[in-house]
PDB file of C-alpha atoms and ligand atoms in Angstrom:
ATOM      1  CA  UNK O 208     135.399 130.890  94.120  1.00 50.00           C
ATOM      2  CA  UNK O 209     137.103 127.566  95.994  1.00 58.00           C
ATOM      3  CA  UNK O 210     137.499 128.480  99.954  1.00 63.00           C
ATOM      4  CA  UNK O 211     140.341 126.390 101.694  1.00 67.00           C
ATOM      5  CA  UNK O 212     140.630 125.447 105.041  1.00 67.00           C
ATOM      6  CA  UNK O 213     144.081 126.164 106.803  1.00 69.00           C
ATOM      7  CA  UNK O 214     145.392 122.872 105.755  1.00 68.00           C
ATOM      8  CA  UNK O 215     144.549 124.232 101.869  1.00 66.00           C
ATOM      9  CA  UNK O 216     142.149 121.299 101.621  1.00 65.00           C
ATOM     10  CA  UNK O 217     139.201 122.868  99.055  1.00 68.00           C
ATOM     11  CA  UNK O 218     135.848 122.856 100.986  1.00 68.00           C
ATOM     12  CA  UNK O 219     133.740 122.801  98.119  1.00 69.00           C
ATOM     13  CA  UNK O 220     135.487 120.051  96.667  1.00 79.00           C
ATOM     14  CA  UNK O 221     135.191 118.185 100.084  1.00 80.00           C
ATOM     15  CA  UNK O 222     131.222 118.566 100.297  1.00 82.00           C
ATOM     16  CA  UNK O 223     131.032 117.281  96.931  1.00 83.00           C
ATOM     17  CA  UNK O 224     132.709 114.434  97.926  1.00 86.00           C
ATOM     18  CA  UNK O 225     130.970 113.204 100.780  1.00 89.00           C
ATOM     19  CA  UNK O 226     127.658 113.847  98.573  1.00 89.00           C
ATOM     20  CA  UNK O 227     129.250 111.629  96.087  1.00 89.00           C
ATOM     21  CA  UNK O 228     130.487 108.644  98.607  1.00 91.00           C
ATOM     22  CA  UNK O 229     126.719 108.670 100.824  1.00 90.00           C
ATOM     23  CA  UNK O 230     125.616 108.740  96.954  1.00 92.00           C
ATOM     24  CA  UNK O 231     127.756 105.588  96.510  1.00 93.00           C
ATOM     25  CA  UNK O 232     126.271 103.999  99.856  1.00 94.00           C
ATOM     26  CA  UNK O 233     122.901 104.105  98.810  1.00 95.00           C
ATOM     27  CA  UNK O 234     123.728 103.029  94.854  1.00 97.00           C
ATOM     28  CA  UNK O 235     125.536  99.876  96.945  1.00 97.00           C
ATOM     29  CA  UNK O 236     122.781  99.458  99.427  1.00 97.00           C
ATOM     30  CA  UNK O 237     120.382  99.202  96.054  1.00 98.00           C
ATOM     31  CA  UNK O 238     121.971  97.349  94.527  1.00 98.00           C
ATOM     32  CA  UNK O 239     122.149  94.423  97.137  1.00 98.00           C
ATOM     33  CA  UNK O 240     118.276  94.985  97.565  1.00 98.00           C
ATOM     34  CA  UNK O 241     117.984  94.480  93.737  1.00 98.00           C
ATOM     35  CA  UNK O 242     120.007  91.491  94.445  1.00 98.00           C
ATOM     36  CA  UNK O 243     117.936  89.994  96.948  1.00 98.00           C
ATOM     37  CA  UNK O 244     114.520  91.136  95.903  1.00 97.00           C
ATOM     38  CA  UNK O 245     113.483  93.015  98.352  1.00 97.00           C
ATOM     39  CA  UNK O 246     111.959  95.939  96.134  1.00 98.00           C
ATOM     40  CA  UNK O 247     108.247  96.019  96.745  1.00 98.00           C
ATOM     41  CA  UNK O 248     104.944  97.082  95.505  1.00 98.00           C
ATOM     42  CA  UNK O 249     102.019  99.186  96.880  1.00 98.00           C
ATOM     43  CA  UNK O 250      98.736  98.943  94.939  1.00 98.00           C
ATOM     44  CA  UNK O 251      96.945 102.355  94.510  1.00 98.00           C
ATOM     45  CA  UNK O 252      93.269 101.344  93.422  1.00 98.00           C
ATOM     46  CA  UNK O 253      92.064 103.130  90.485  1.00 98.00           C
ATOM     47  CA  UNK O 254      88.108 103.545  90.079  1.00 97.00           C
ATOM     48  CA  UNK O 255      85.672 103.603  86.887  1.00 97.00           C
ATOM     49  CA  UNK O 256      83.703 106.136  87.379  1.00 95.00           C
ATOM     50  CA  UNK O 257      81.362 104.584  85.287  1.00 92.00           C
ATOM     51  CA  UNK O 258      80.691 101.092  86.749  1.00 91.00           C
ATOM     52  CA  UNK O 259      81.478 102.768  90.537  1.00 92.00           C
ATOM     53  CA  UNK O 260      84.331  99.827  91.312  1.00 95.00           C
ATOM     54  CA  UNK O 261      87.543  99.420  91.334  1.00 97.00           C
ATOM     55  CA  UNK O 262      88.780  98.449  87.894  1.00 97.00           C
ATOM     56  CA  UNK O 263      92.365  98.106  88.058  1.00 98.00           C
ATOM     57  CA  UNK O 264      95.287  99.152  90.907  1.00 98.00           C
ATOM     58  CA  UNK O 265      98.226 101.013  89.989  1.00 98.00           C
ATOM     59  CA  UNK O 266     102.071  99.214  91.344  1.00 99.00           C
ATOM     60  CA  UNK O 267     104.045 101.720  93.042  1.00 99.00           C
ATOM     61  CA  UNK O 268     107.746 100.525  94.140  1.00 98.00           C
ATOM     62  CA  UNK O 269     108.129 100.469  98.074  1.00 98.00           C
ATOM     63  CA  UNK O 270     112.047 100.242  99.295  1.00 98.00           C
ATOM     64  CA  UNK O 271     112.688  99.970 103.106  1.00 97.00           C
ATOM     65  CA  UNK O 272     116.444 100.798 103.414  1.00 95.00           C
ATOM     66  CA  UNK O 273     117.997  98.820 106.444  1.00 91.00           C
ATOM     67  CA  UNK O 274     119.339 102.093 108.676  1.00 94.00           C
ATOM     68  CA  UNK O 275     117.351 105.088 106.817  1.00 94.00           C
ATOM     69  CA  UNK O 276     113.874 103.665 106.425  1.00 96.00           C
ATOM     70  CA  UNK O 277     111.842 103.836 103.340  1.00 97.00           C
ATOM     71  CA  UNK O 278     113.273 105.699 100.292  1.00 97.00           C
ATOM     72  CA  UNK O 279     110.823 107.484  98.045  1.00 97.00           C
ATOM     73  CA  UNK O 280     110.442 105.521  94.678  1.00 98.00           C
ATOM     74  CA  UNK O 281     111.100 109.073  92.864  1.00 96.00           C
ATOM     75  CA  UNK O 282     114.906 108.688  94.558  1.00 95.00           C
ATOM     76  CA  UNK O 283     116.019 105.145  94.391  1.00 97.00           C
ATOM     77  CA  UNK O 284     114.178 104.792  90.595  1.00 97.00           C
ATOM     78  CA  UNK O 285     116.306 107.935  89.339  1.00 96.00           C
ATOM     79  CA  UNK O 286     119.510 106.256  91.153  1.00 96.00           C
ATOM     80  CA  UNK O 287     118.111 102.588  90.141  1.00 98.00           C
ATOM     81  CA  UNK O 288     118.540 104.723  85.968  1.00 96.00           C
ATOM     82  CA  UNK O 289     121.338 106.114  86.552  1.00 95.00           C
ATOM     83  CA  UNK O 290     123.318 103.215  88.154  1.00 95.00           C
ATOM     84  CA  UNK O 291     122.489 100.583  85.535  1.00 96.00           C
ATOM     85  CA  UNK O 292     120.037  98.780  87.716  1.00 97.00           C
ATOM     86  CA  UNK O 293     116.854 100.171  86.548  1.00 98.00           C
ATOM     87  CA  UNK O 294     116.214  96.813  83.824  1.00 97.00           C
ATOM     88  CA  UNK O 295     117.186  94.114  86.011  1.00 98.00           C
ATOM     89  CA  UNK O 296     115.015  96.194  88.916  1.00 98.00           C
ATOM     90  CA  UNK O 297     112.361  96.988  86.585  1.00 98.00           C
ATOM     91  CA  UNK O 298     112.074  93.202  84.930  1.00 98.00           C
ATOM     92  CA  UNK O 299     111.693  92.030  88.852  1.00 98.00           C
ATOM     93  CA  UNK O 300     109.151  94.695  89.520  1.00 98.00           C
ATOM     94  CA  UNK O 301     106.945  92.995  86.400  1.00 98.00           C
ATOM     95  CA  UNK O 302     107.363  89.738  87.835  1.00 98.00           C
ATOM     96  CA  UNK O 303     105.996  90.546  91.374  1.00 98.00           C
ATOM     97  CA  UNK O 304     103.072  92.480  90.065  1.00 98.00           C
ATOM     98  CA  UNK O 305     102.099  89.524  87.693  1.00 98.00           C
ATOM     99  CA  UNK O 306     102.187  87.386  90.275  1.00 98.00           C
ATOM    100  CA  UNK O 307     100.478  89.561  93.138  1.00 98.00           C
ATOM    101  CA  UNK O 308      97.662  90.154  90.698  1.00 98.00           C
ATOM    102  CA  UNK O 309      96.737  86.549  90.440  1.00 98.00           C
ATOM    103  CA  UNK O 310      95.406  86.607  94.075  1.00 97.00           C
ATOM    104  CA  UNK O 311      92.868  89.103  93.313  1.00 97.00           C
ATOM    105  CA  UNK O 312      89.353  89.240  91.760  1.00 96.00           C
ATOM    106  CA  UNK O 313      89.805  89.076  87.607  1.00 97.00           C
ATOM    107  CA  UNK O 314      88.226  91.440  87.145  1.00 96.00           C
ATOM    108  CA  UNK O 315      91.211  94.045  88.690  1.00 98.00           C
ATOM    109  CA  UNK O 316      93.851  94.873  86.624  1.00 98.00           C
ATOM    110  CA  UNK O 317      97.159  95.845  87.719  1.00 98.00           C
ATOM    111  CA  UNK O 318      99.320  98.885  86.246  1.00 98.00           C
ATOM    112  CA  UNK O 319     103.165  99.122  86.151  1.00 98.00           C
ATOM    113  CA  UNK O 320     105.222 101.692  85.876  1.00 98.00           C
ATOM    114  CA  UNK O 321     107.553 101.479  83.207  1.00 97.00           C
ATOM    115  CA  UNK O 322     111.426 103.459  82.891  1.00 96.00           C
ATOM    116  CA  UNK O 323     112.104 105.215  79.464  1.00 93.00           C
ATOM    117  CA  UNK O 324     115.121 102.953  79.391  1.00 94.00           C
ATOM    118  CA  UNK O 325     113.734  99.749  79.367  1.00 95.00           C
ATOM    119  CA  UNK O 326     112.503 100.450  76.035  1.00 94.00           C
ATOM    120  CA  UNK O 327     115.944 100.666  75.233  1.00 92.00           C
ATOM    121  CA  UNK O 328     117.259  97.424  76.550  1.00 91.00           C
ATOM    122  CA  UNK O 329     116.039  95.417  73.084  1.00 88.00           C
ATOM    123  CA  UNK O 330     113.995  92.950  75.571  1.00 93.00           C
ATOM    124  CA  UNK O 331     111.088  94.398  77.106  1.00 97.00           C
ATOM    125  CA  UNK O 332     108.689  92.650  74.943  1.00 97.00           C
ATOM    126  CA  UNK O 333     110.396  88.785  75.792  1.00 97.00           C
ATOM    127  CA  UNK O 334     110.340  90.187  79.473  1.00 98.00           C
ATOM    128  CA  UNK O 335     106.867  91.054  79.839  1.00 98.00           C
ATOM    129  CA  UNK O 336     105.722  88.284  77.717  1.00 98.00           C
ATOM    130  CA  UNK O 337     107.825  85.954  80.245  1.00 98.00           C
ATOM    131  CA  UNK O 338     105.794  87.519  83.590  1.00 98.00           C
ATOM    132  CA  UNK O 339     102.704  86.676  82.168  1.00 98.00           C
ATOM    133  CA  UNK O 340     103.150  83.554  81.127  1.00 98.00           C
ATOM    134  CA  UNK O 341     104.905  82.705  84.586  1.00 98.00           C
ATOM    135  CA  UNK O 342     102.539  83.817  87.018  1.00 98.00           C
ATOM    136  CA  UNK O 343      99.411  82.806  84.597  1.00 98.00           C
ATOM    137  CA  UNK O 344      98.022  86.580  84.393  1.00 98.00           C
ATOM    138  CA  UNK O 345      96.168  87.168  81.128  1.00 98.00           C
ATOM    139  CA  UNK O 346      97.506  89.745  78.796  1.00 98.00           C
ATOM    140  CA  UNK O 347      94.319  91.674  79.461  1.00 98.00           C
ATOM    141  CA  UNK O 348      94.841  92.046  83.071  1.00 98.00           C
ATOM    142  CA  UNK O 349      98.166  93.819  82.950  1.00 98.00           C
ATOM    143  CA  UNK O 350      98.184  97.869  82.114  1.00 98.00           C
ATOM    144  CA  UNK O 351     101.361  99.378  81.279  1.00 98.00           C
ATOM    145  CA  UNK O 352     102.655 102.840  82.463  1.00 98.00           C
ATOM    146  CA  UNK O 353     104.696 105.061  80.264  1.00 96.00           C
ATOM    147  CA  UNK O 354     105.586 108.603  80.339  1.00 91.00           C
ATOM    148  CA  UNK O 355     106.648 111.072  77.773  1.00 85.00           C
ATOM    149  CA  UNK O 356     110.183 110.592  78.558  1.00 85.00           C
ATOM    150  CA  UNK O 357     109.704 107.658  75.730  1.00 83.00           C
ATOM    151  CA  UNK O 358     109.276 109.895  73.097  1.00 80.00           C
ATOM    152  CA  UNK O 359     113.033 111.579  72.710  1.00 79.00           C
ATOM    153  CA  UNK O 360     114.984 108.853  71.611  1.00 79.00           C
ATOM    154  CA  UNK O 361     114.589 106.512  68.552  1.00 84.00           C
ATOM    155  CA  UNK O 362     111.057 107.575  68.570  1.00 85.00           C
ATOM    156  CA  UNK O 363     109.701 104.579  65.449  1.00 88.00           C
ATOM    157  CA  UNK O 364     111.449 102.121  67.505  1.00 90.00           C
ATOM    158  CA  UNK O 365     109.355 102.859  70.894  1.00 90.00           C
ATOM    159  CA  UNK O 366     106.425 102.802  69.110  1.00 91.00           C
ATOM    160  CA  UNK O 367     107.284  99.811  67.142  1.00 93.00           C
ATOM    161  CA  UNK O 368     107.489  98.321  70.656  1.00 95.00           C
ATOM    162  CA  UNK O 369     104.313  99.598  71.998  1.00 95.00           C
ATOM    163  CA  UNK O 370     102.252  98.173  69.235  1.00 95.00           C
ATOM    164  CA  UNK O 371     104.184  94.847  69.936  1.00 96.00           C
ATOM    165  CA  UNK O 372     102.764  94.828  73.351  1.00 97.00           C
ATOM    166  CA  UNK O 373      99.852  96.289  73.040  1.00 97.00           C
ATOM    167  CA  UNK O 374      99.607  93.140  70.235  1.00 96.00           C
ATOM    168  CA  UNK O 375      99.433  91.023  73.485  1.00 96.00           C
ATOM    169  CA  UNK O 376      96.671  92.467  74.878  1.00 97.00           C
ATOM    170  CA  UNK O 377      97.899  95.031  77.337  1.00 98.00           C
ATOM    171  CA  UNK O 378      96.731  98.494  77.578  1.00 98.00           C
ATOM    172  CA  UNK O 379      99.267 101.316  77.016  1.00 97.00           C
ATOM    173  CA  UNK O 380      98.356 104.572  79.444  1.00 97.00           C
ATOM    174  CA  UNK O 381     100.611 107.429  78.928  1.00 95.00           C
ATOM    175  CA  UNK O 382     101.264 109.158  82.517  1.00 95.00           C
ATOM    176  CA  UNK O 383     101.665 112.552  83.858  1.00 93.00           C
ATOM    177  CA  UNK O 384      99.784 114.045  80.589  1.00 93.00           C
ATOM    178  CA  UNK O 385      99.897 117.485  79.807  1.00 90.00           C
ATOM    179  CA  UNK O 386     103.063 118.916  81.590  1.00 87.00           C
ATOM    180  CA  UNK O 387     106.296 118.836  80.383  1.00 79.00           C
ATOM    181  CA  UNK O 388     106.808 117.925  76.220  1.00 75.00           C
ATOM    182  CA  UNK O 389     103.756 115.876  76.158  1.00 73.00           C
ATOM    183  CA  UNK O 390     102.196 116.347  72.568  1.00 80.00           C
ATOM    184  CA  UNK O 391      98.543 115.795  71.255  1.00 86.00           C
ATOM    185  CA  UNK O 392     100.968 114.158  68.097  1.00 86.00           C
ATOM    186  CA  UNK O 393     101.299 111.266  69.936  1.00 86.00           C
ATOM    187  CA  UNK O 394      97.800 110.291  69.540  1.00 89.00           C
ATOM    188  CA  UNK O 395      98.651 110.367  65.795  1.00 88.00           C
ATOM    189  CA  UNK O 396     101.484 108.112  66.830  1.00 85.00           C
ATOM    190  CA  UNK O 397      99.536 105.358  68.627  1.00 88.00           C
ATOM    191  CA  UNK O 398      96.378 104.481  69.769  1.00 88.00           C
ATOM    192  CA  UNK O 399      97.087 104.871  73.753  1.00 95.00           C
ATOM    193  CA  UNK O 400      93.999 102.953  75.388  1.00 97.00           C
ATOM    194  CA  UNK O 401      94.260 106.035  78.782  1.00 97.00           C
ATOM    195  CA  UNK O 402      95.699 108.994  78.856  1.00 97.00           C
ATOM    196  CA  UNK O 403      96.497 109.826  83.058  1.00 97.00           C
ATOM    197  CA  UNK O 404      96.191 113.356  83.479  1.00 96.00           C
ATOM    198  CA  UNK O 405      99.105 115.213  85.357  1.00 95.00           C
ATOM    199  CA  UNK O 406      98.123 115.469  88.969  1.00 96.00           C
ATOM    200  CA  UNK O 407      98.807 119.328  88.830  1.00 96.00           C
ATOM    201  CA  UNK O 408      95.198 119.732  86.879  1.00 97.00           C
ATOM    202  CA  UNK O 409      93.490 117.911  89.733  1.00 98.00           C
ATOM    203  CA  UNK O 410      95.268 120.249  92.509  1.00 98.00           C
ATOM    204  CA  UNK O 411      93.715 123.074  90.246  1.00 98.00           C
ATOM    205  CA  UNK O 412      90.957 121.777  89.173  1.00 98.00           C
ATOM    206  CA  UNK O 413      88.264 123.456  91.787  1.00 97.00           C
ATOM    207  CA  UNK O 414      89.985 126.972  91.332  1.00 97.00           C
ATOM    208  CA  UNK O 415      91.594 127.097  88.293  1.00 97.00           C
ATOM    209  CA  UNK O 416      89.263 127.615  85.134  1.00 97.00           C
ATOM    210  CA  UNK O 417      92.446 127.120  83.449  1.00 96.00           C
ATOM    211  CA  UNK O 418      92.734 123.720  84.355  1.00 96.00           C
ATOM    212  CA  UNK O 419      88.929 123.042  84.112  1.00 98.00           C
ATOM    213  CA  UNK O 420      89.287 124.303  80.440  1.00 97.00           C
ATOM    214  CA  UNK O 421      91.880 121.670  80.008  1.00 95.00           C
ATOM    215  CA  UNK O 422      90.332 118.531  81.670  1.00 97.00           C
ATOM    216  CA  UNK O 423      87.403 118.754  79.785  1.00 97.00           C
ATOM    217  CA  UNK O 424      90.064 119.182  76.269  1.00 96.00           C
ATOM    218  CA  UNK O 425      91.239 116.196  77.039  1.00 95.00           C
ATOM    219  CA  UNK O 426      88.168 114.476  78.126  1.00 97.00           C
ATOM    220  CA  UNK O 427      86.594 115.499  75.178  1.00 96.00           C
ATOM    221  CA  UNK O 428      89.281 114.196  73.350  1.00 95.00           C
ATOM    222  CA  UNK O 429      89.512 110.765  74.975  1.00 96.00           C
ATOM    223  CA  UNK O 430      86.004 109.981  74.410  1.00 96.00           C
ATOM    224  CA  UNK O 431      86.617 111.149  70.291  1.00 96.00           C
ATOM    225  CA  UNK O 432      89.753 109.010  70.083  1.00 95.00           C
ATOM    226  CA  UNK O 433      88.386 105.726  72.467  1.00 96.00           C
ATOM    227  CA  UNK O 434      90.573 106.293  75.345  1.00 97.00           C
ATOM    228  CA  UNK O 435      90.153 106.047  79.074  1.00 98.00           C
ATOM    229  CA  UNK O 436      90.735 109.389  80.876  1.00 98.00           C
ATOM    230  CA  UNK O 437      92.710 108.734  84.554  1.00 98.00           C
ATOM    231  CA  UNK O 438      92.224 111.185  87.078  1.00 98.00           C
ATOM    232  CA  UNK O 439      95.114 110.851  90.137  1.00 98.00           C
ATOM    233  CA  UNK O 440      95.622 112.467  92.873  1.00 98.00           C
ATOM    234  CA  UNK O 441      92.614 113.476  93.884  1.00 98.00           C
ATOM    235  CA  UNK O 442      92.092 114.365  97.589  1.00 98.00           C
ATOM    236  CA  UNK O 443      89.091 115.712  97.960  1.00 98.00           C
ATOM    237  CA  UNK O 444      85.037 115.033  97.358  1.00 97.00           C
ATOM    238  CA  UNK O 445      84.747 118.254  95.345  1.00 98.00           C
ATOM    239  CA  UNK O 446      87.694 117.303  93.271  1.00 98.00           C
ATOM    240  CA  UNK O 447      86.207 114.227  92.321  1.00 97.00           C
ATOM    241  CA  UNK O 448      82.403 115.194  91.725  1.00 97.00           C
ATOM    242  CA  UNK O 449      84.113 118.216  89.667  1.00 98.00           C
ATOM    243  CA  UNK O 450      86.221 115.329  87.471  1.00 98.00           C
ATOM    244  CA  UNK O 451      83.267 113.142  87.218  1.00 97.00           C
ATOM    245  CA  UNK O 452      81.340 115.806  85.454  1.00 97.00           C
ATOM    246  CA  UNK O 453      84.148 117.111  83.156  1.00 98.00           C
ATOM    247  CA  UNK O 454      84.140 113.277  82.120  1.00 97.00           C
ATOM    248  CA  UNK O 455      87.087 111.511  84.011  1.00 98.00           C
ATOM    249  CA  UNK O 456      85.935 107.851  83.314  1.00 98.00           C
ATOM    250  CA  UNK O 457      89.066 106.582  86.031  1.00 98.00           C
ATOM    251  CA  UNK O 458      89.536 108.980  89.195  1.00 98.00           C
ATOM    252  CA  UNK O 459      92.589 107.682  92.047  1.00 98.00           C
ATOM    253  CA  UNK O 460      93.611 108.972  94.699  1.00 98.00           C
ATOM    254  CA  UNK O 461      93.897 109.481  98.658  1.00 98.00           C
ATOM    255  CA  UNK O 462      90.157 110.157  98.887  1.00 97.00           C
ATOM    256  CA  UNK O 463      89.234 106.633  97.617  1.00 96.00           C
ATOM    257  CA  UNK O 464      92.522 104.915  98.749  1.00 96.00           C
ATOM    258  CA  UNK O 465      96.166 105.425  99.792  1.00 97.00           C
ATOM    259  CA  UNK O 466      98.603 102.458  98.074  1.00 98.00           C
ATOM    260  CA  UNK O 467      97.863  98.834  99.641  1.00 98.00           C
ATOM    261  CA  UNK O 468      99.643  96.007 100.674  1.00 98.00           C
ATOM    262  CA  UNK O 469      99.074  93.857  98.179  1.00 98.00           C
ATOM    263  CA  UNK O 470      97.530  91.070 100.510  1.00 97.00           C
ATOM    264  CA  UNK O 471      95.044  93.959 101.470  1.00 97.00           C
ATOM    265  CA  UNK O 472      94.019  94.451  97.739  1.00 97.00           C
ATOM    266  CA  UNK O 473      91.149  91.868  97.616  1.00 96.00           C
ATOM    267  CA  UNK O 474      89.319  93.477 100.850  1.00 95.00           C
ATOM    268  CA  UNK O 475      89.267  96.463  99.178  1.00 96.00           C
ATOM    269  CA  UNK O 476      87.828  95.551  96.076  1.00 95.00           C
ATOM    270  CA  UNK O 477      85.148  92.915  97.653  1.00 89.00           C
ATOM    271  CA  UNK O 478      84.114  95.869 100.191  1.00 83.00           C
ATOM    272  CA  UNK O 479      82.076  96.445  97.121  1.00 62.00           C
ATOM    273  CA  UNK O 480      81.918 100.252  97.617  1.00 65.00           C
ATOM    274  CA  UNK O 481      79.965 102.163  95.135  1.00 62.00           C
ATOM    275  CA  UNK O 482      81.372 105.384  94.195  1.00 62.00           C
ATOM    276  CA  UNK O 483      79.051 107.848  93.344  1.00 55.00           C
ATOM    277  CA  UNK O 484      79.668 111.777  92.505  1.00 51.00           C
ATOM    278  CA  UNK O 485      77.397 113.793  90.924  1.00 42.00           C
TER     279      UNK O 485
HETATM  280  P1  C2E B 610     103.344 108.198  89.679  1.00 69.55           P
HETATM  281  O1  C2E B 610     103.313 107.110  88.353  1.00 69.55           O
HETATM  282  O2  C2E B 610     102.977 109.426  88.735  1.00 69.55           O
HETATM  283  O3  C2E B 610     102.741 107.807  90.674  1.00 69.55           O
HETATM  284  C1  C2E B 610     101.394 108.553  91.395  1.00 69.55           C
HETATM  285  C2  C2E B 610     102.091 109.120  92.599  1.00 69.55           C
HETATM  286  O4  C2E B 610     101.127 109.569  93.317  1.00 69.55           O
HETATM  287  C3  C2E B 610     102.339 107.981  93.723  1.00 69.55           C
HETATM  288  O5  C2E B 610     103.876 108.287  94.363  1.00 69.55           O
HETATM  289  C4  C2E B 610     101.272 107.891  94.583  1.00 69.55           C
HETATM  290  O6  C2E B 610     101.624 107.149  95.684  1.00 69.55           O
HETATM  291  C5  C2E B 610     101.326 109.464  94.937  1.00 69.55           C
HETATM  292  N1  C2E B 610      99.797 110.035  94.979  1.00 69.55           N
HETATM  293  C6  C2E B 610      98.484 108.633  94.578  1.00 69.55           C
HETATM  294  N2  C2E B 610      97.496 109.176  95.300  1.00 69.55           N
HETATM  295  C7  C2E B 610      97.787 110.819  95.716  1.00 69.55           C
HETATM  296  C8  C2E B 610      96.960 111.557  96.384  1.00 69.55           C
HETATM  297  O7  C2E B 610      96.044 112.059  96.728  1.00 69.55           O
HETATM  298  N3  C2E B 610      97.399 112.934  96.801  1.00 69.55           N
HETATM  299  C9  C2E B 610      99.393 112.939  96.858  1.00 69.55           C
HETATM  300  N4  C2E B 610      99.644 114.335  97.179  1.00 69.55           N
HETATM  301  N5  C2E B 610     100.085 111.689  96.480  1.00 69.55           N
HETATM  302  C10 C2E B 610      98.959 110.750  95.308  1.00 69.55           C
HETATM  303  P2  C2E B 610     105.048 107.752  94.500  1.00 69.55           P
HETATM  304  O8  C2E B 610     104.617 105.907  95.048  1.00 69.55           O
HETATM  305  O9  C2E B 610     105.656 108.003  95.715  1.00 69.55           O
HETATM  306  O10 C2E B 610     105.872 107.327  93.877  1.00 69.55           O
HETATM  307  C11 C2E B 610     106.313 108.586  92.960  1.00 69.55           C
HETATM  308  C12 C2E B 610     107.054 108.291  91.734  1.00 69.55           C
HETATM  309  O11 C2E B 610     107.633 106.992  91.712  1.00 69.55           O
HETATM  310  C13 C2E B 610     105.768 107.251  90.714  1.00 69.55           C
HETATM  311  O12 C2E B 610     104.838 108.365  90.118  1.00 69.55           O
HETATM  312  C14 C2E B 610     106.677 106.920  89.144  1.00 69.55           C
HETATM  313  O13 C2E B 610     106.867 108.338  88.353  1.00 69.55           O
HETATM  314  C15 C2E B 610     107.703 106.186  90.315  1.00 69.55           C
HETATM  315  N6  C2E B 610     107.712 104.732  90.511  1.00 69.55           N
HETATM  316  C16 C2E B 610     107.040 104.522  91.674  1.00 69.55           C
HETATM  317  N7  C2E B 610     106.970 103.454  91.570  1.00 69.55           N
HETATM  318  C17 C2E B 610     107.561 103.109  90.229  1.00 69.55           C
HETATM  319  C18 C2E B 610     107.954 101.612  89.503  1.00 69.55           C
HETATM  320  O14 C2E B 610     107.775 101.044  89.880  1.00 69.55           O
HETATM  321  N8  C2E B 610     108.812 101.769  88.399  1.00 69.55           N
HETATM  322  C19 C2E B 610     109.306 102.985  87.560  1.00 69.55           C
HETATM  323  N9  C2E B 610     109.774 102.713  86.596  1.00 69.55           N
HETATM  324  N10 C2E B 610     108.666 104.295  88.484  1.00 69.55           N
HETATM  325  C20 C2E B 610     107.954 104.114  89.122  1.00 69.55           C
HETATM  326 CA1   CA B 611     102.025 106.182  87.002  1.00 69.55          CA
HETATM  327 CA1   CA B 612     101.523 109.919  87.017  1.00 69.55          CA
HETATM  328 CA1   CA B 613     105.199 111.134  88.104  1.00 69.55          CA
END
């Protein structure tokens, strides 16, 4: 299995070794970027279908590597989780989001993504409280997006932390809902404020009867349980129209706006566009 070149060096190992070194370098660059507070946030507007205005923006991490240029967040967030940087980075981004949100109109909330590992650190509640206090942002303007990955470990402790965060006045959203292992029984254990449907349902909404039925069912559940239903990744008017018709309360996607630089949020919000689909 292990091929060897004429010097007898295992080629397979050599390739692995190169990959490892490459990863190591990226990890070091990320560590430096976190230490220098260089990871920034872009903010994607979320439209309330009922109010026809921007009700919140989602904070999305952005890192531009000095040589390689922009690195996708999926990639460096995973790396940060694997090399023990996620708590420091997560804390930094919370502070940054709260601070930047203070410059926007008071009826716009900011939604920050949390890694499941931040719930294992033991000081998430303090970190969040501190970010609110230091920035002066009211808790009602902060939302936290969590994923089902959260439910894998120590579920009772996790739900306790969610309760505590919620008691500060922060809305809790479950992201990427409906794929993987997300389960309806979560709703029995914790009253989420918002449910964000996985983008895959949005992708298929105009073509798949099954996706249509699923979105309608989740929207019905949202109505009964008093949870907002967010659809993300909307790229076409046809998608927006159907999702609104099926009862989604909030829409997000390139159709409305790409993620924006912090200083562009205010202008986008005050353009007072009224979005009407239907
Ligand atoms: P997510 O939380 O599901 O974020 C939504 C992703 O969909 C974002 O990608 C966003 O830019 C993209 N998107 C929004 N509208 C559209 C659309 O109309 N079409 C398409 N094709 N894509 C759209 P992004 O910014 O690359 O982030 C990817 C993932 O990285 C996020 O998925 C989230 O899981 C993670 N992430 C990003 N920022 C953070 C962060 O600050 N903390 C943590 N823990 N994770 C983050
Ligand atoms: Ca998210
Ligand atoms: Ca998502
Ligand atoms: Ca995702």
